[in-house]
């Protein structure tokens, strides 16, 4: 797979650079846009970003490895982020994650994101999603699901099938 | 009767209220900005004249507004520290990272009323000669970022933002910058590093006070979403009227995020100090009490980093008596007014305004283990005491919650926490240490009993030597 950036995406990125007096500032926004497009940050994407912003590749790799939202490998099409922090834990977040994992045949004790072999789902525990009043909450790709019980978890799985 | 007072959230939850420009304008939006930009300035009794910008800065000071992001520092004072003589540009950053566990108030504003924030920001920028500002929004709010981008574009189209705002010659742009899942980006200097395109490693103060050496080493103001919205209301109603809300030194309203073991969790905007912790938990207008048959056990009053309060605790607070003299009075925990000063006197803080309630079905050991895992995961790793200590505490608590504890673990945990606080670059060190110190101190028997039970269970099972313990996931 050769690495090409579609023209409209590149135009979008060029525009982003104009938001900052120092180009390097645009790097997080670049990575968000590239991850949205490619699904993850490949070495090619990281190096392309560095070149574009006049940086060394390490300046981008150090971001990809620091910020939890960036990934260096492809993940499931449906990304299930279960909040694990206190208010959600009190409301049963662990059982919800367990439920997702059991239904998908994933290891519910693993501390890293788990992806199904067919590449449909990735399940992971994340920290407080700032929706604690409707715990437990689950972020599925970009949409927030609140007060998630097992029934709703099953609906999420059905949607991603 | 204790009740909500909706200033910032006045319209947000009204049926039919939408986050677009048309709706905001219909509700009087941007009128405050228009008026402020035309204001003539102010003559002082001593013959001096304040420019309209200076007048707004003075008003924010006089309003008594304290930051809603965590530290509760006077917003007006913070603005007065800005180095205005450096010749460098002054930047303003809205902290929309909202990542302190338990907090979900900025989310409401960002998603339901983004123009209110923008109006507050334009006013704040104008008052401080800022020409370029950013909204740093946490990466997990993609919808919030989209709504803000749309709202900013609408504001530009209407001339509330961009070049020559409302024909006054004032130029300002505001851009959205997304974080990517790291809690430490909420700390203002970590946030600044992140906005510069780097890892969010907080900077050491001194010398890197944002007001002097902030973004790109220029003077920078960092304020929370809710704080900046209040600036709009101060400009609209005047500082005296604003200060009539709330209580002395704790003025205005604030949005409390209530979660955990209450019947009705949610966000409630209240006058600061007019409602007690007990009312927030039990009153019909707020949390509506605990689940049937449950007793209160503990309250985390200001986000996960604040020191826990134990049911039944009584505090000595200084209060003005009938004779006008300050005298100590005994205040039970539930009667603590929810404000900055009372909670500080009770040895904790109102922090980000997040109240997490736990009933008697909860294990304090499990709760602390959960929080410690958060801090171990989120330490940025620059300072040894924080990076190692946060991990040791999490490992110790993992052992204690997985059958491998000892009675001494309580003292061990407190010992580590004591050696973190005060020895780090940023206040994350305290944020990680305070829950441990307060949980272990106030619920010591529970921690020791858990350790003793583990020892007894291991002995009964034929004693597992230390070296055979299960590795913790952090190992
Ligand atoms: C570890 C840590 C995390 C923080 N997280 C946030 C946050 O998510 N949002 C926020 O507004 N302030 C946060 N703060 C406080 C900011 O550093 C800063 O004081 C605040 O944004 C200033 O705004 P204010 O004066 O309007 O409160 C955090 C501080 C620390 C030490
Ligand atoms: S105290 Fe912790 S989070 Fe703050 S700079 Fe040091 S290592 Fe990083
Ligand atoms: S603890 Fe889960 S959203 Fe805050």
XYZ file of C-alpha atoms and ligand atoms in Angstrom:
679
model
C 0.000 0.000 0.000
C 1.641 3.179 -1.097
C 1.075 6.256 0.958
C -0.945 8.992 -0.668
C -2.806 11.890 0.865
C -5.972 12.868 -0.972
C -5.889 16.436 -2.290
C -8.840 17.633 -0.201
C -7.327 16.247 2.984
C -4.036 17.946 2.226
C -5.870 21.208 1.619
C -7.624 20.807 4.957
C -4.288 20.240 6.660
C -2.691 23.231 4.928
C -5.515 25.351 6.255
C -4.961 24.024 9.785
C -1.355 25.197 9.729
C -2.581 28.764 9.274
C -4.232 28.639 12.708
C -0.890 28.756 14.454
C 2.021 31.183 14.474
C 4.347 28.177 14.827
C 3.812 25.255 12.453
C 4.718 22.585 14.990
C 1.554 23.418 16.932
C -0.528 21.858 14.182
C 0.897 18.390 14.757
C -1.852 17.067 17.061
C -4.547 18.297 14.688
C -2.667 16.691 11.777
C -2.549 13.377 13.591
C -6.272 13.527 14.358
C -7.097 14.174 10.711
C -4.728 11.458 9.457
C -5.982 8.907 11.959
C -9.549 9.705 10.988
C -8.688 9.090 7.353
C -6.362 6.069 7.603
C -7.601 4.526 10.844
C -4.186 4.712 12.487
C -0.879 6.561 12.285
C 1.481 4.620 10.069
C 5.197 5.366 9.987
C 4.637 6.900 6.574
C 1.952 9.198 7.938
C 4.156 10.211 10.870
C 7.090 10.964 8.607
C 4.949 12.778 6.095
C 3.613 14.966 8.935
C 7.114 15.686 10.164
C 8.190 16.704 6.679
C 5.154 18.870 6.187
C 5.699 20.725 9.489
C 9.466 21.012 9.148
C 10.124 18.617 12.043
C 12.160 15.477 12.641
C 10.129 12.238 12.619
C 10.892 11.770 16.336
C 8.845 14.895 17.087
C 5.815 13.101 15.723
C 6.586 9.622 17.033
C 6.928 11.020 20.534
C 3.376 12.352 20.274
C 1.914 9.150 18.871
C 3.414 7.215 21.781
C 2.425 9.755 24.455
C -1.194 10.507 23.648
C -3.445 7.505 24.299
C -5.874 8.294 21.473
C -3.287 7.778 18.738
C -2.578 4.291 17.477
C 0.232 2.876 15.415
C -1.741 -0.142 14.253
C -5.144 -0.551 12.644
C -7.928 -1.391 15.060
C -11.504 -2.596 14.871
C -14.088 -0.824 12.758
C -16.230 -0.266 15.826
C -14.235 1.063 18.709
C -15.827 0.480 22.100
C -14.330 2.623 24.853
C -15.727 1.694 28.236
C -15.080 4.243 30.975
C -13.427 2.559 33.956
C -13.062 5.475 36.387
C -14.770 5.687 39.764
C -18.320 6.870 39.039
C -18.646 4.405 36.176
C -16.980 1.666 38.212
C -19.576 2.215 40.954
C -22.285 1.849 38.320
C -20.943 -1.443 37.005
C -18.441 -0.540 34.265
C -16.382 -3.658 34.894
C -19.373 -5.933 34.234
C -20.161 -4.029 31.043
C -16.654 -4.447 29.738
C -16.694 -8.089 30.770
C -19.964 -8.489 28.865
C -18.521 -6.976 25.690
C -15.427 -9.125 25.960
C -17.342 -12.334 26.628
C -19.676 -11.757 23.707
C -16.766 -11.024 21.410
C -14.419 -13.702 22.690
C -11.880 -11.168 23.962
C -9.707 -11.272 27.062
C -11.406 -9.117 29.680
C -8.317 -9.019 31.902
C -5.980 -7.559 29.331
C -4.858 -4.012 29.999
C -4.482 -3.015 26.386
C -7.155 -2.604 23.710
C -8.465 -5.950 22.425
C -9.454 -6.393 18.784
C -11.549 -9.219 17.386
C -9.764 -11.345 14.753
C -12.293 -10.271 12.103
C -11.340 -6.638 12.724
C -14.865 -5.560 13.545
C -14.496 -4.530 17.162
C -11.913 -3.118 19.502
C -12.792 -2.983 23.184
C -10.823 -1.025 25.723
C -11.077 0.588 29.118
C -10.543 4.368 29.111
C -10.462 6.978 31.854
C -13.321 9.305 32.836
C -15.225 10.490 29.762
C -16.782 13.450 31.586
C -20.282 12.033 31.624
C -20.241 10.559 35.136
C -23.804 11.647 35.888
C -25.093 9.010 33.490
C -22.688 6.231 34.417
C -21.723 3.760 33.180
C -20.845 5.307 29.841
C -19.360 3.888 26.679
C -17.973 5.837 23.751
C -18.650 3.915 20.541
C -16.559 5.489 17.793
C -17.753 9.077 18.190
C -21.072 8.592 19.918
C -21.583 8.491 23.646
C -23.856 5.864 25.139
C -25.098 6.545 28.638
C -26.414 4.363 31.470
C -25.325 1.330 29.510
C -26.783 -1.959 30.689
C -26.289 -5.347 29.116
C -29.255 -4.830 26.794
C -27.804 -1.641 25.412
C -24.404 -3.292 25.126
C -25.985 -5.970 22.956
C -27.557 -3.287 20.769
C -24.140 -1.692 20.295
C -22.750 -5.063 19.233
C -25.629 -5.647 16.830
C -24.989 -2.285 15.165
C -21.322 -3.068 14.626
C -21.906 -6.547 13.218
C -35.520 26.034 50.107
C -32.228 25.171 48.456
C -32.609 25.300 44.726
C -30.838 25.701 41.450
C -29.961 29.114 40.124
C -29.460 28.999 36.406
C -27.261 31.741 35.065
C -24.966 29.906 32.652
C -27.402 27.070 32.048
C -30.379 29.401 31.812
C -31.400 28.208 28.372
C -29.246 25.171 27.657
C -31.846 22.579 28.647
C -34.936 24.408 27.455
C -36.876 22.397 24.907
C -36.035 23.638 21.426
C -32.850 25.436 22.457
C -30.204 24.644 19.856
C -26.475 25.389 19.744
C -26.623 27.509 16.588
C -26.257 31.229 16.062
C -29.904 31.894 15.222
C -31.113 30.471 18.492
C -28.442 32.262 20.504
C -29.303 35.605 18.903
C -32.996 35.050 19.593
C -32.111 34.723 23.266
C -30.233 38.008 23.365
C -26.888 36.520 22.383
C -23.930 38.826 21.594
C -25.844 41.873 22.896
C -23.426 42.069 25.819
C -20.492 42.019 23.436
C -21.998 44.762 21.264
C -22.593 46.961 24.292
C -19.176 46.338 25.788
C -17.363 47.210 22.565
C -19.203 50.544 22.393
C -18.718 51.447 26.049
C -16.952 54.769 26.539
C -14.687 53.737 29.388
C -14.980 54.954 32.909
C -14.006 58.048 34.879
C -12.637 57.315 38.307
C -13.245 59.563 41.349
C -9.548 60.479 41.383
C -9.808 61.939 37.894
C -8.146 58.986 36.161
C -9.847 57.395 33.223
C -10.128 53.703 32.522
C -10.303 52.494 28.957
C -13.352 50.261 28.354
C -11.017 47.262 28.343
C -9.473 48.242 31.654
C -12.947 48.801 33.037
C -13.979 45.246 32.189
C -10.796 43.904 33.760
C -11.598 45.871 36.900
C -15.159 44.568 36.849
C -13.998 40.979 36.687
C -11.772 41.657 39.688
C -14.569 43.408 41.582
C -17.017 40.598 40.841
C -14.950 38.259 42.980
C -15.067 35.597 40.242
C -12.866 32.641 41.111
C -11.669 30.117 38.531
C -13.939 27.140 38.038
C -11.234 24.826 36.672
C -9.842 23.581 39.954
C -7.740 25.973 41.955
C -10.415 28.618 42.551
C -7.981 31.445 41.935
C -9.335 34.971 41.417
C -9.856 35.480 37.696
C -9.375 39.240 37.912
C -6.118 38.843 39.808
C -4.871 36.275 37.304
C -5.566 38.737 34.500
C -3.735 41.485 36.390
C -0.552 39.358 36.425
C -0.379 39.340 32.641
C 2.794 40.979 31.439
C 1.482 43.819 29.271
C 4.793 45.542 28.733
C 6.792 42.751 27.135
C 5.846 43.848 23.637
C 4.972 40.215 22.920
C 1.481 39.153 21.882
C -0.851 38.055 24.679
C -2.665 34.770 24.183
C -5.785 33.393 25.812
C -6.583 29.704 26.064
C -9.894 28.263 27.108
C -9.306 25.093 29.066
C -11.966 22.696 27.800
C -10.018 19.579 28.687
C -12.561 18.580 31.350
C -10.722 15.510 32.528
C -10.874 15.585 36.325
C -12.784 12.389 37.172
C -16.309 13.185 38.299
C -16.595 16.406 36.295
C -19.079 16.811 33.448
C -20.152 20.456 33.488
C -18.101 22.004 30.672
C -19.504 19.270 28.452
C -22.966 20.803 28.911
C -21.863 24.282 27.861
C -19.742 23.093 24.934
C -22.458 20.892 23.499
C -25.533 22.944 24.248
C -24.479 26.579 24.240
C -21.111 27.053 22.503
C -21.902 30.654 21.565
C -22.108 31.630 25.220
C -18.535 30.465 25.645
C -17.471 32.280 22.483
C -19.090 35.519 23.618
C -17.354 35.177 26.990
C -14.060 34.510 25.246
C -14.337 37.445 22.827
C -15.055 39.745 25.772
C -12.163 38.315 27.775
C -9.791 38.573 24.815
C -10.856 42.111 24.043
C -10.372 43.135 27.687
C -6.864 41.720 27.635
C -5.695 42.882 24.175
C -5.614 39.296 22.942
C -5.643 38.830 19.172
C -5.301 35.074 18.999
C -6.954 32.535 21.276
C -7.511 28.791 21.407
C -10.058 26.429 22.834
C -8.208 23.340 24.002
C -10.877 20.645 23.990
C -10.278 17.082 25.117
C -9.970 14.571 22.288
C -12.911 12.519 23.543
C -15.307 15.387 22.707
C -15.349 15.067 18.889
C -18.928 16.314 18.717
C -18.053 19.266 20.951
C -15.161 20.168 18.653
C -17.437 20.047 15.607
C -20.080 22.197 17.286
C -17.460 24.726 18.354
C -15.984 24.888 14.863
C -19.411 25.520 13.429
C -20.201 28.145 16.054
C -16.875 29.905 15.465
C -17.545 29.971 11.718
C -20.990 31.456 12.396
C -19.460 34.084 14.677
C -16.905 34.977 12.000
C -19.656 35.312 9.410
C -21.587 37.672 11.685
C -18.567 39.842 12.421
C -18.290 38.859 16.090
C -14.935 37.311 15.363
C -12.177 37.827 12.837
C -10.984 41.104 11.396
C -12.443 44.422 12.554
C -14.988 42.980 14.956
C -18.293 44.911 14.770
C -16.487 47.724 13.007
C -14.349 48.624 16.017
C -11.011 47.830 14.448
C -10.422 45.019 16.931
C -9.130 41.760 15.389
C -9.407 38.407 17.087
C -9.356 34.827 15.980
C -10.195 31.761 18.015
C -9.306 28.226 16.935
C -10.193 24.829 18.283
C -7.317 22.591 19.283
C -8.049 18.982 20.160
C -6.265 17.003 22.838
C -5.780 13.271 22.496
C -6.649 11.464 25.673
C -4.119 12.609 28.259
C -5.411 13.953 31.604
C -2.287 16.007 32.184
C -3.291 18.296 29.295
C -5.754 19.828 31.772
C -2.857 21.219 33.800
C -2.321 24.624 32.286
C 1.378 24.398 31.476
C 1.006 20.835 30.183
C -1.813 22.182 28.061
C 0.447 24.909 26.699
C 3.154 22.390 25.768
C 0.514 20.269 24.074
C -0.739 23.276 22.140
C 2.838 23.856 20.997
C 2.742 20.393 19.445
C 4.735 18.607 22.125
C 4.180 16.004 24.788
C 2.116 17.538 27.577
C 4.983 17.809 30.059
C 4.058 20.497 32.595
C 6.563 23.301 32.978
C 8.246 24.270 36.182
C 7.092 27.445 37.948
C 8.984 29.668 38.353
C 9.889 30.745 35.771
C 7.134 29.468 33.501
C 4.111 31.276 34.899
C 1.715 31.441 31.952
C 0.981 35.110 32.640
C 4.617 35.848 31.805
C 6.079 32.895 29.894
C 3.147 30.951 28.490
C 2.317 29.858 24.953
C 5.394 30.370 22.723
C 6.910 31.943 25.853
C 4.491 34.854 25.549
C 2.108 36.109 28.253
C -0.898 33.799 28.305
C -4.197 33.562 30.143
C -5.616 30.099 30.758
C -9.190 29.965 32.024
C -11.777 27.256 32.361
C -14.880 27.129 30.126
C -17.225 28.015 32.973
C -15.010 30.881 34.166
C -15.037 32.453 30.698
C -18.816 32.143 30.454
C -19.090 34.020 33.729
C -17.166 36.922 32.229
C -20.072 37.426 29.875
C -22.509 37.562 32.772
C -20.308 39.946 34.734
C -20.181 42.238 31.716
C -23.950 41.930 31.298
C -25.102 42.401 34.875
C -22.237 44.359 36.380
C -19.864 43.164 39.081
C -22.004 44.229 42.040
C -25.042 42.336 40.816
C -22.903 39.284 40.077
C -21.349 39.414 43.533
C -24.803 39.431 45.076
C -25.098 35.867 43.843
C -23.410 33.316 46.035
C -21.719 34.262 49.285
C -18.917 36.699 50.192
C -15.584 35.666 48.628
C -17.471 32.834 46.880
C -19.510 34.813 44.408
C -21.675 33.846 41.480
C -23.011 30.469 40.514
C -21.223 27.266 39.740
C -22.226 24.071 38.064
C -21.884 21.101 40.385
C -21.433 17.649 38.834
C -23.036 15.069 41.110
C -22.375 11.365 40.550
C -22.067 8.056 42.346
C -24.579 6.581 44.752
C -27.418 9.095 44.613
C -30.894 8.568 43.253
C -30.620 11.454 40.850
C -27.085 12.121 39.635
C -26.632 15.091 37.324
C -25.373 18.653 37.013
C -26.884 21.433 39.066
C -26.072 25.126 38.819
C -26.260 26.704 42.248
C -25.258 29.925 43.948
C -21.857 29.225 45.452
C -22.192 28.524 49.168
C -25.996 28.707 49.232
C -26.393 24.938 49.181
C -24.769 22.426 51.533
C -23.185 19.104 50.670
C -26.027 17.377 52.485
C -28.609 19.226 50.414
C -26.795 18.353 47.197
C -26.953 14.688 48.136
C -30.361 14.435 49.801
C -32.611 17.290 48.744
C -35.504 16.752 46.371
C -34.116 19.461 44.061
C -30.758 17.748 43.760
C -29.551 14.200 44.389
C -32.715 12.906 46.101
C -30.812 10.765 48.552
C -29.280 7.339 48.446
C -30.717 4.089 47.206
C -33.301 2.597 49.593
C -31.821 1.149 52.751
C -28.370 2.609 52.197
C -26.344 4.854 54.498
C -23.851 7.485 53.433
C -20.234 6.435 53.754
C -18.035 8.965 51.977
C -18.095 11.987 49.713
C -15.381 13.104 47.327
C -16.262 16.793 47.186
C -14.247 18.392 44.378
C -13.175 15.907 41.752
C -11.163 12.742 42.312
C -8.083 14.697 43.399
C -9.769 16.287 46.414
C -9.488 14.757 49.862
C -12.384 12.481 50.746
C -14.925 13.405 53.428
C -16.221 10.739 55.780
C -19.855 10.543 56.835
C -20.207 11.855 60.363
C -17.086 14.031 60.343
C -17.395 17.352 62.141
C -15.263 20.372 61.295
C -14.267 23.521 63.147
C -15.042 26.459 60.899
C -14.589 30.146 61.616
C -17.918 31.962 61.359
C -18.978 35.475 62.076
C -21.064 35.405 65.258
C -23.931 37.708 66.266
C -21.355 40.111 67.753
C -19.586 40.393 64.397
C -16.540 38.539 65.718
C -15.101 35.507 63.978
C -15.508 32.507 66.230
C -15.037 28.779 65.656
C -18.205 26.764 65.238
C -18.695 23.057 64.771
C -20.066 22.118 61.370
C -21.046 18.553 60.532
C -19.820 17.401 57.139
C -23.270 17.416 55.557
C -23.832 21.017 56.655
C -20.708 22.311 54.917
C -21.764 24.988 52.454
C -20.610 23.985 48.999
C -18.114 26.769 48.385
C -14.365 27.292 47.997
C -13.590 28.506 51.509
C -15.695 26.119 53.594
C -14.282 23.069 51.897
C -10.786 24.420 52.250
C -11.387 24.930 55.973
C -12.552 21.327 56.101
C -9.153 20.273 54.764
C -10.256 19.537 51.233
C -11.353 21.560 48.203
C -14.273 22.173 45.912
C -11.850 21.766 43.000
C -13.694 21.250 39.739
C -17.107 21.154 41.455
C -17.490 17.394 41.135
C -19.164 15.550 43.998
C -18.863 11.752 44.031
C -21.037 10.006 46.610
C -20.411 6.553 48.049
C -22.785 4.566 50.245
C -22.123 1.858 52.820
C -22.146 -0.913 50.216
C -18.839 0.410 48.882
C -15.343 -0.649 49.773
C -13.039 2.318 50.247
C -10.130 0.060 49.341
C -11.679 -0.768 45.977
C -12.599 2.862 45.357
C -9.065 4.046 46.073
C -7.604 1.264 43.955
C -9.728 2.510 41.066
C -8.537 6.105 41.488
C -4.916 5.133 41.971
C -4.960 3.253 38.719
C -6.130 6.456 37.065
C -3.198 8.433 38.479
C -0.674 5.712 37.662
C -1.896 5.746 34.084
C -2.008 9.526 33.756
C 1.285 10.643 35.320
C 3.239 12.298 32.529
C 6.404 10.687 33.835
C 8.705 13.683 34.176
C 9.184 13.630 37.947
C 10.464 10.493 39.631
C 8.333 10.767 42.796
C 5.153 11.091 40.755
C 5.951 8.584 38.028
C 7.227 5.873 40.390
C 5.086 6.754 43.395
C 1.811 6.759 41.499
C 2.697 3.338 40.114
C 3.753 1.941 43.505
C 0.514 3.110 45.068
C -1.495 1.512 42.287
C 0.474 -1.734 42.607
C 0.078 -1.747 46.376
C -3.650 -1.245 46.027
C -3.839 -3.879 43.328
C -2.291 -6.368 45.744
C -4.655 -5.296 48.490
C -7.674 -5.785 46.252
C -6.469 -9.102 44.835
C -5.894 -11.141 47.952
C -2.236 -10.261 48.340
C -2.439 -7.498 50.927
C -0.827 -7.065 54.307
C -1.859 -5.027 57.319
C 1.154 -2.744 56.814
C -0.041 -1.746 53.349
C -2.064 1.142 54.795
C 1.046 2.725 56.297
C 3.055 1.872 53.182
C 0.568 3.654 50.910
C 0.507 6.758 53.109
C 4.293 6.753 53.220
C 4.572 6.806 49.435
C 1.927 9.510 49.103
C 3.734 11.682 51.637
C 6.876 11.429 49.601
C 5.189 12.576 46.410
C 3.404 15.709 47.535
C 5.484 18.844 47.374
C 8.262 17.170 45.404
C 6.992 17.449 41.859
C 6.856 19.876 38.964
C 3.092 20.179 38.865
C 0.087 19.760 41.136
C -0.626 16.311 39.704
C 1.682 15.061 42.440
C -0.736 16.331 45.077
C -3.703 15.179 43.010
C -2.362 11.633 43.126
C -1.287 11.778 46.770
C -4.328 13.413 48.385
C -6.871 10.672 47.702
C -4.459 8.083 49.113
C -3.583 10.142 52.192
C -7.188 10.965 53.002
C -8.695 7.532 52.286
C -6.046 5.741 54.310
C -6.243 8.217 57.183
C -10.022 8.310 57.448
C -10.729 4.662 56.707
C -7.580 3.136 58.170
C -9.360 0.217 59.892
C -10.905 -0.812 56.605
C -7.527 -0.874 54.849
C -5.867 -2.751 57.686
C -8.719 -5.226 57.981
C -8.489 -5.967 54.277
C -4.769 -6.619 54.602
C -5.255 -8.813 57.675
C -7.990 -10.781 55.940
C -5.655 -11.391 53.005
C -2.903 -12.609 55.323
C -5.321 -14.921 57.117
C -6.702 -16.285 53.844
C -3.209 -16.984 52.552
C -2.246 -18.705 55.783
C -5.356 -20.871 55.593
C -4.515 -21.769 51.999
C -1.002 -22.798 52.965
C 0.839 -19.459 52.801
C 1.959 -18.129 49.479
C 5.417 -16.604 49.823
C 5.861 -13.022 48.611
C 7.921 -14.084 45.626
C 5.034 -16.152 44.291
C 2.553 -13.309 44.290
C 0.622 -12.726 41.141
C 2.159 -9.926 39.134
C 0.062 -6.799 38.970
C -0.921 -5.620 35.504
C 1.449 -2.699 35.995
C 4.476 -4.858 36.612
C -3.504 17.578 37.051
C -4.360 18.760 36.738
C -5.446 18.627 35.888
C -6.245 19.725 35.573
N -7.306 19.537 34.725
C -8.082 20.622 34.412
C -9.168 20.489 33.503
O -9.450 19.403 32.994
N -9.899 21.590 33.205
C -9.618 22.815 33.751
O -10.292 23.785 33.451
N -8.594 22.969 34.616
C -7.821 21.911 34.953
N -6.767 22.088 35.812
C -6.495 23.441 36.334
C -5.666 24.254 35.338
O -4.294 24.004 35.563
C -5.885 25.750 35.497
O -5.673 26.098 36.826
C -7.261 26.195 35.105
O -7.581 25.808 33.807
C -7.337 27.686 35.201
O -8.627 28.141 34.893
P -9.530 28.887 35.956
O -8.639 29.874 36.677
O -10.567 29.526 35.150
O -10.028 27.849 36.892
C -5.966 20.990 36.149
C -4.886 21.105 37.012
C -4.093 20.015 37.325
C -2.956 20.195 38.262
S 3.958 15.808 38.949
Fe 3.553 14.007 37.675
S 2.226 14.786 36.069
Fe 3.172 16.612 37.016
S 5.018 16.985 35.808
Fe 5.640 15.623 37.448
S 5.462 13.538 36.589
Fe 4.305 14.931 35.273
S -16.207 8.183 35.610
Fe -17.010 7.436 33.741
S -17.559 9.254 32.743
Fe -16.604 9.988 34.524
